[in-house]
mmCIF file of C-alpha atoms and ligand atoms in Angstrom:
data_model
loop_
_atom_site.group_PDB
_atom_site.id
_atom_site.type_symbol
_atom_site.label_atom_id
_atom_site.label_comp_id
_atom_site.label_asym_id
_atom_site.label_seq_id
_atom_site.Cartn_x
_atom_site.Cartn_y
_atom_site.Cartn_z
ATOM 1 C CA MET A 1 -3.899 21.124 -13.946
ATOM 2 C CA ALA A 2 -5.728 19.579 -16.838
ATOM 3 C CA GLY A 3 -4.480 16.330 -18.462
ATOM 4 C CA ILE A 4 -3.662 14.672 -15.053
ATOM 5 C CA LYS A 5 -3.153 10.710 -15.417
ATOM 6 C CA PRO A 6 -6.156 8.331 -13.172
ATOM 7 C CA VAL A 7 -4.590 7.174 -10.094
ATOM 8 C CA ARG A 8 -3.714 3.439 -10.305
ATOM 9 C CA LEU A 9 -5.642 1.595 -7.802
ATOM 10 C CA GLY A 10 -3.312 -1.345 -5.975
ATOM 11 C CA VAL A 11 -5.823 -3.574 -3.889
ATOM 12 C CA ASN A 12 -4.568 -5.344 -0.906
ATOM 13 C CA VAL A 13 -5.459 -8.881 -0.253
ATOM 14 C CA ASP A 14 -3.896 -9.346 3.192
ATOM 15 C CA HIS A 15 -7.601 -9.810 5.148
ATOM 16 C CA VAL A 16 -8.795 -12.299 2.704
ATOM 17 C CA ALA A 17 -5.849 -14.471 3.756
ATOM 18 C CA THR A 18 -6.916 -13.450 7.316
ATOM 19 C CA VAL A 19 -10.388 -14.725 6.955
ATOM 20 C CA ARG A 20 -8.948 -17.759 5.639
ATOM 21 C CA ASN A 21 -6.349 -18.396 8.587
ATOM 22 C CA ALA A 22 -8.933 -17.825 11.023
ATOM 23 C CA ARG A 23 -10.340 -21.408 9.899
ATOM 24 C CA GLY A 24 -7.050 -22.917 9.121
ATOM 25 C CA GLY A 25 -8.360 -24.257 5.226
ATOM 26 C CA ILE A 26 -7.727 -22.985 1.974
ATOM 27 C CA HIS A 27 -11.130 -20.747 1.788
ATOM 28 C CA PRO A 28 -11.301 -18.102 1.289
ATOM 29 C CA ASP A 29 -8.016 -17.802 -1.429
ATOM 30 C CA PRO A 30 -6.271 -14.531 -1.760
ATOM 31 C CA VAL A 31 -4.836 -15.672 -5.073
ATOM 32 C CA ARG A 32 -8.449 -15.793 -6.321
ATOM 33 C CA ALA A 33 -9.531 -12.532 -4.613
ATOM 34 C CA ALA A 34 -6.654 -11.012 -6.617
ATOM 35 C CA ALA A 35 -7.975 -12.745 -10.247
ATOM 36 C CA LEU A 36 -11.184 -11.016 -9.368
ATOM 37 C CA ALA A 37 -9.894 -7.631 -8.465
ATOM 38 C CA ARG A 38 -7.961 -8.028 -11.820
ATOM 39 C CA ALA A 39 -11.083 -8.930 -13.344
ATOM 40 C CA ALA A 40 -12.960 -5.766 -11.837
ATOM 41 C CA GLY A 41 -10.283 -3.125 -13.046
ATOM 42 C CA ALA A 42 -7.437 -3.184 -10.353
ATOM 43 C CA ASP A 43 -4.082 -1.787 -11.767
ATOM 44 C CA GLY A 44 -1.939 -3.733 -9.118
ATOM 45 C CA ILE A 45 -2.126 -5.924 -6.162
ATOM 46 C CA THR A 46 -0.322 -5.480 -2.969
ATOM 47 C CA ALA A 47 0.140 -7.991 -0.397
ATOM 48 C CA HIS A 48 2.195 -8.069 2.832
ATOM 49 C CA LEU A 49 4.335 -11.207 3.701
ATOM 50 C CA ARG A 50 4.989 -10.528 7.591
ATOM 51 C CA GLU A 51 7.412 -11.888 9.659
ATOM 52 C CA ASP A 52 4.880 -14.082 11.802
ATOM 53 C CA ARG A 53 2.634 -15.005 8.223
ATOM 54 C CA ARG A 54 -0.350 -14.227 10.180
ATOM 55 C CA HIS A 55 -2.164 -13.721 6.630
ATOM 56 C CA ILE A 56 -0.453 -13.661 3.505
ATOM 57 C CA ARG A 57 2.154 -16.943 3.313
ATOM 58 C CA ASP A 58 5.104 -17.731 1.064
ATOM 59 C CA ALA A 59 2.992 -19.811 -1.043
ATOM 60 C CA ASP A 60 0.343 -17.146 -1.699
ATOM 61 C CA MET A 61 3.098 -14.353 -2.325
ATOM 62 C CA ALA A 62 4.364 -16.736 -5.135
ATOM 63 C CA ARG A 63 1.291 -17.964 -6.283
ATOM 64 C CA LEU A 64 0.117 -13.801 -6.420
ATOM 65 C CA LYS A 65 3.291 -13.733 -8.910
ATOM 66 C CA ALA A 66 2.748 -16.354 -11.122
ATOM 67 C CA GLU A 67 -0.985 -16.680 -11.311
ATOM 68 C CA VAL A 68 -2.137 -12.842 -11.635
ATOM 69 C CA ASP A 69 -1.015 -10.833 -14.234
ATOM 70 C CA LEU A 70 -1.050 -7.710 -12.537
ATOM 71 C CA PRO A 71 1.979 -5.695 -11.191
ATOM 72 C CA LEU A 72 2.698 -7.295 -7.689
ATOM 73 C CA ASN A 73 3.784 -4.973 -4.799
ATOM 74 C CA PHE A 74 5.523 -7.097 -2.289
ATOM 75 C CA GLU A 75 5.084 -5.452 1.360
ATOM 76 C CA MET A 76 7.520 -6.345 3.635
ATOM 77 C CA ALA A 77 9.910 -5.421 6.926
ATOM 78 C CA ALA A 78 13.497 -4.659 5.795
ATOM 79 C CA THR A 79 15.207 -7.672 6.867
ATOM 80 C CA ASP A 80 17.433 -10.034 5.099
ATOM 81 C CA GLU A 81 15.325 -12.841 4.976
ATOM 82 C CA MET A 82 12.552 -10.915 3.337
ATOM 83 C CA VAL A 83 15.015 -9.474 0.425
ATOM 84 C CA ALA A 84 16.213 -12.877 0.139
ATOM 85 C CA ILE A 85 12.291 -14.115 -0.921
ATOM 86 C CA ALA A 86 11.936 -11.173 -2.690
ATOM 87 C CA GLU A 87 15.165 -11.883 -4.625
ATOM 88 C CA THR A 88 13.024 -15.161 -5.672
ATOM 89 C CA ILE A 89 9.655 -13.999 -6.453
ATOM 90 C CA ARG A 90 10.615 -10.988 -8.194
ATOM 91 C CA PRO A 91 7.859 -8.799 -7.838
ATOM 92 C CA ASN A 92 7.132 -5.420 -9.471
ATOM 93 C CA ALA A 93 8.009 -3.694 -6.831
ATOM 94 C CA CYS A 94 8.919 -4.123 -2.703
ATOM 95 C CA CYS A 95 7.703 -1.987 -0.430
ATOM 96 C CA LEU A 96 9.362 -1.408 2.677
ATOM 97 C CA VAL A 97 7.244 -1.343 5.987
ATOM 98 C CA PRO A 98 8.347 -1.415 9.711
ATOM 99 C CA GLU A 99 6.821 -4.252 11.505
ATOM 100 C CA ARG A 100 6.382 -4.916 14.840
ATOM 101 C CA ARG A 101 5.234 -8.320 16.107
ATOM 102 C CA GLU A 102 2.846 -6.817 18.628
ATOM 103 C CA GLU A 103 0.802 -4.669 16.213
ATOM 104 C CA ARG A 104 -2.563 -5.087 14.720
ATOM 105 C CA THR A 105 -1.689 -3.170 11.360
ATOM 106 C CA THR A 106 1.123 -1.396 10.417
ATOM 107 C CA GLU A 107 0.817 1.531 13.029
ATOM 108 C CA GLY A 108 3.503 3.940 11.700
ATOM 109 C CA GLY A 109 6.293 4.930 8.980
ATOM 110 C CA LEU A 110 9.334 3.378 8.580
ATOM 111 C CA ASP A 111 12.039 5.660 9.866
ATOM 112 C CA ALA A 112 14.076 5.888 6.790
ATOM 113 C CA ALA A 113 15.960 8.660 8.111
ATOM 114 C CA GLY A 114 16.957 6.872 11.225
ATOM 115 C CA GLN A 115 17.716 3.489 9.612
ATOM 116 C CA ALA A 116 19.461 4.592 6.555
ATOM 117 C CA GLY A 117 22.498 2.285 7.732
ATOM 118 C CA GLU A 118 20.408 -0.942 7.584
ATOM 119 C CA LEU A 119 18.132 0.134 4.994
ATOM 120 C CA ALA A 120 20.544 1.194 2.616
ATOM 121 C CA PRO A 121 22.428 -2.241 1.567
ATOM 122 C CA ARG A 122 18.829 -3.933 1.380
ATOM 123 C CA ILE A 123 17.523 -1.135 -0.755
ATOM 124 C CA ALA A 124 21.035 -1.745 -3.090
ATOM 125 C CA ARG A 125 19.904 -5.779 -3.512
ATOM 126 C CA LEU A 126 16.327 -4.958 -4.154
ATOM 127 C CA LYS A 127 17.461 -2.482 -7.209
ATOM 128 C CA ALA A 128 20.133 -4.939 -8.261
ATOM 129 C CA ALA A 129 17.372 -7.739 -8.861
ATOM 130 C CA GLY A 130 15.268 -4.991 -10.945
ATOM 131 C CA ILE A 131 12.584 -4.838 -8.637
ATOM 132 C CA ARG A 132 11.347 -0.798 -7.814
ATOM 133 C CA VAL A 133 11.506 0.296 -3.912
ATOM 134 C CA SER A 134 8.992 1.909 -2.212
ATOM 135 C CA LEU A 135 9.353 3.227 1.598
ATOM 136 C CA PHE A 136 6.078 3.735 3.251
ATOM 137 C CA ILE A 137 6.475 6.702 5.514
ATOM 138 C CA ALA A 138 4.812 9.418 7.313
ATOM 139 C CA ALA A 139 4.525 12.526 5.179
ATOM 140 C CA GLU A 140 7.580 14.221 7.016
ATOM 141 C CA GLU A 141 10.220 16.437 5.442
ATOM 142 C CA ARG A 142 12.969 14.604 6.693
ATOM 143 C CA GLN A 143 11.890 11.035 5.886
ATOM 144 C CA ILE A 144 11.094 12.093 2.387
ATOM 145 C CA ALA A 145 14.290 13.703 2.190
ATOM 146 C CA ALA A 146 15.889 10.372 3.609
ATOM 147 C CA ALA A 147 13.821 8.219 0.900
ATOM 148 C CA ARG A 148 15.570 10.388 -1.736
ATOM 149 C CA ALA A 149 19.009 9.680 -0.519
ATOM 150 C CA LEU A 150 18.430 6.053 0.010
ATOM 151 C CA GLY A 151 17.609 5.694 -3.778
ATOM 152 C CA ALA A 152 13.940 4.711 -3.207
ATOM 153 C CA ASP A 153 11.583 4.938 -6.456
ATOM 154 C CA ILE A 154 8.899 5.688 -4.568
ATOM 155 C CA VAL A 155 7.210 6.582 -1.516
ATOM 156 C CA GLU A 156 3.963 5.456 -0.282
ATOM 157 C CA LEU A 157 2.751 8.235 2.291
ATOM 158 C CA HIS A 158 1.064 6.714 5.058
ATOM 159 C CA THR A 159 -2.493 7.798 5.694
ATOM 160 C CA GLY A 160 -3.368 6.070 8.528
ATOM 161 C CA ALA A 161 -3.333 9.147 11.001
ATOM 162 C CA TRP A 162 -5.601 11.429 8.592
ATOM 163 C CA CYS A 163 -8.159 8.574 8.233
ATOM 164 C CA ASP A 164 -8.501 7.706 12.025
ATOM 165 C CA ALA A 165 -8.954 11.620 12.350
ATOM 166 C CA VAL A 166 -11.633 11.912 9.888
ATOM 167 C CA ALA A 167 -13.383 8.552 11.514
ATOM 168 C CA GLU A 168 -13.151 10.012 14.691
ATOM 169 C CA GLY A 169 -14.759 13.410 13.655
ATOM 170 C CA ARG A 170 -11.597 15.113 15.055
ATOM 171 C CA GLN A 171 -12.000 17.854 12.364
ATOM 172 C CA GLY A 172 -8.667 20.035 13.358
ATOM 173 C CA ALA A 173 -5.965 17.077 13.241
ATOM 174 C CA ALA A 174 -7.739 15.987 10.045
ATOM 175 C CA ASP A 175 -7.220 18.988 8.421
ATOM 176 C CA ALA A 176 -3.820 19.217 9.736
ATOM 177 C CA GLU A 177 -2.877 15.685 8.668
ATOM 178 C CA PHE A 178 -4.323 16.419 5.433
ATOM 179 C CA ALA A 179 -2.275 19.521 5.048
ATOM 180 C CA ARG A 180 1.163 17.601 5.964
ATOM 181 C CA LEU A 181 -0.015 14.552 3.236
ATOM 182 C CA GLN A 182 -0.438 17.541 0.440
ATOM 183 C CA ALA A 183 2.986 19.202 1.373
ATOM 184 C CA GLY A 184 4.300 15.643 1.490
ATOM 185 C CA ALA A 185 2.994 14.486 -1.911
ATOM 186 C CA ARG A 186 4.636 18.123 -3.204
ATOM 187 C CA GLN A 187 8.108 17.623 -1.638
ATOM 188 C CA ALA A 188 8.321 13.800 -2.854
ATOM 189 C CA ALA A 189 7.344 14.770 -6.393
ATOM 190 C CA GLY A 190 9.702 17.559 -6.350
ATOM 191 C CA LEU A 191 12.598 15.415 -5.604
ATOM 192 C CA GLY A 192 11.257 12.944 -8.686
ATOM 193 C CA LEU A 193 10.021 10.325 -6.281
ATOM 194 C CA GLU A 194 6.686 8.758 -7.731
ATOM 195 C CA VAL A 195 3.951 9.450 -4.854
ATOM 196 C CA HIS A 196 1.466 6.372 -3.669
ATOM 197 C CA ALA A 197 -0.454 6.633 -0.359
ATOM 198 C CA GLY A 198 -2.158 4.058 1.628
ATOM 199 C CA HIS A 199 -3.845 2.867 4.890
ATOM 200 C CA GLY A 200 -7.036 3.293 6.419
ATOM 201 C CA LEU A 201 -8.567 4.680 3.046
ATOM 202 C CA ASP A 202 -12.452 4.356 2.156
ATOM 203 C CA PHE A 203 -14.509 5.447 -0.833
ATOM 204 C CA GLU A 204 -14.796 9.282 1.067
ATOM 205 C CA THR A 205 -10.632 9.484 2.067
ATOM 206 C CA ALA A 206 -9.508 7.948 -1.186
ATOM 207 C CA ALA A 207 -11.457 10.270 -3.300
ATOM 208 C CA GLN A 208 -10.049 13.356 -1.275
ATOM 209 C CA ILE A 209 -6.640 12.078 -1.666
ATOM 210 C CA ALA A 210 -6.853 11.319 -5.300
ATOM 211 C CA ALA A 211 -7.254 15.233 -5.710
ATOM 212 C CA PHE A 212 -3.383 15.745 -5.160
ATOM 213 C CA PRO A 213 -2.133 15.557 -8.772
ATOM 214 C CA GLU A 214 0.935 14.064 -7.435
ATOM 215 C CA ILE A 215 -0.663 11.025 -6.523
ATOM 216 C CA VAL A 216 -0.110 7.931 -8.866
ATOM 217 C CA GLU A 217 -1.475 4.784 -6.854
ATOM 218 C CA LEU A 218 -3.497 4.654 -3.994
ATOM 219 C CA ASN A 219 -3.417 0.994 -2.085
ATOM 220 C CA ILE A 220 -6.274 -0.336 -0.333
ATOM 221 C CA GLY A 221 -7.073 -3.486 1.311
ATOM 222 C CA HIS A 222 -8.931 -3.646 4.966
ATOM 223 C CA PHE A 223 -12.117 -1.397 3.533
ATOM 224 C CA LEU A 224 -12.497 -2.850 0.452
ATOM 225 C CA VAL A 225 -12.164 -6.954 1.893
ATOM 226 C CA GLY A 226 -14.819 -5.633 4.248
ATOM 227 C CA GLU A 227 -16.763 -3.944 1.726
ATOM 228 C CA ALA A 228 -16.786 -7.113 -0.070
ATOM 229 C CA ILE A 229 -18.598 -8.547 2.645
ATOM 230 C CA PHE A 230 -21.578 -6.571 1.935
ATOM 231 C CA ILE A 231 -21.692 -5.613 -1.686
ATOM 232 C CA GLY A 232 -18.851 -7.952 -3.146
ATOM 233 C CA LEU A 233 -15.572 -7.395 -4.191
ATOM 234 C CA GLU A 234 -16.034 -6.582 -7.728
ATOM 235 C CA ALA A 235 -18.832 -3.905 -6.551
ATOM 236 C CA ALA A 236 -16.449 -2.504 -3.819
ATOM 237 C CA ILE A 237 -13.885 -2.235 -6.376
ATOM 238 C CA ASP A 238 -15.856 -0.778 -8.945
ATOM 239 C CA THR A 239 -17.264 1.882 -6.332
ATOM 240 C CA MET A 240 -13.651 2.684 -5.207
ATOM 241 C CA ARG A 241 -12.685 3.104 -8.752
ATOM 242 C CA ALA A 242 -15.447 5.669 -9.289
ATOM 243 C CA ALA A 243 -14.948 7.502 -6.329
ATOM 244 C CA ILE A 244 -11.155 7.758 -6.880
ATOM 245 C CA ALA A 245 -11.807 8.938 -10.277
ATOM 246 C CA ALA A 246 -14.477 11.673 -9.005
ATOM 247 C CA GLY A 247 -11.824 13.218 -6.879
ATOM 248 C CA ARG A 248 -9.285 13.405 -9.154
ATOM 249 C CA LYS A 249 -11.941 15.135 -11.750
ATOM 250 C CA ALA A 250 -12.720 17.631 -9.085
ATOM 251 C CA ALA A 251 -9.075 18.137 -8.952
ATOM 252 C CA SER A 252 -8.402 18.818 -12.675
ATOM 253 C CA GLY A 253 -11.352 21.067 -13.353
ATOM 254 C CA GLY A 254 -12.868 18.080 -15.073
ATOM 255 C CA ALA A 255 -10.193 17.133 -17.542
ATOM 256 C CA ALA A 256 -8.822 14.077 -16.207
ATOM 257 C CA ALA A 257 -10.884 10.587 -15.125
HETATM 258 N N1 LIG B 1 0.114 0.296 2.059
HETATM 259 C C1 LIG B 1 0.808 -0.093 3.181
HETATM 260 C C2 LIG B 1 2.011 -0.237 2.851
HETATM 261 C C3 LIG B 1 0.299 -1.093 4.444
HETATM 262 O O1 LIG B 1 0.979 -1.369 5.183
HETATM 263 C C4 LIG B 1 -1.169 -1.546 4.273
HETATM 264 C C5 LIG B 1 -1.527 -2.235 5.296
HETATM 265 O O2 LIG B 1 -1.276 -3.777 5.136
HETATM 266 C C6 LIG B 1 -1.745 -0.636 3.359
HETATM 267 C C7 LIG B 1 -1.533 0.186 2.033
HETATM 268 C C8 LIG B 1 -3.353 -1.156 3.115
HETATM 269 O O3 LIG B 1 -3.998 -0.635 4.586
HETATM 270 P P1 LIG B 1 -5.589 -0.851 4.551
HETATM 271 O O4 LIG B 1 -5.507 -2.402 4.713
HETATM 272 O O5 LIG B 1 -5.927 -0.275 5.822
HETATM 273 O O6 LIG B 1 -6.609 -0.533 2.964
#
């Protein structure tokens, strides 16, 4: 396993916009947070333009693309409205996520297997626009196979159930979820898919999952923005990078960083 590449860190700035929108003004600006994240060593910026615009808004997404010199990962529901916006903004990648209006966050993975008919034309449009396509899915064999069949470039494995089990001290469930993620990462990489992961990650869980050699990128938002309240965004990103590098290094027998 020697020589595996460092894991890329995508910083999700949605919740900077959540705080801004709580007061209805322009502060704090998620684009300023993205620029700071870049200065702190982030490899990419992630933002989710939800159907209800509860945090990131259309203008934020356009400014993230225009003003921040990092690959932009545009999270969105697989709707014609969002595909049209992505075709205009032309992010580096679109990560298709399930979206329900009443949920607090993206609660489950995309049903790539069950919704293949609706996803296929939208994926084709994004790819035709030169945008890489990622599907946010649970680490389930049939979902990963469906992502491959749909021509996705990337799968982002949903780490939420694992992180919840870890946080709640449910060791058996945490171990089972971790094993499921590991098997999913292997399956996806074996099919030629780029493997990302995200949702609910903190310093400890990010370090643990960075040990999977198949993982190319982690997308992390809520914890970093929360931690920024206490230690600042730059320090939070710095500590996260160090945690991820340590997890990766342990996996590669000390050869990678
Ligand atoms: N990846 C995807 C696809 C997501 O929907 C989210 C949440 O918006 C994240 C990563 C980041 O999750 P968190 O904010 O819990 O770090």
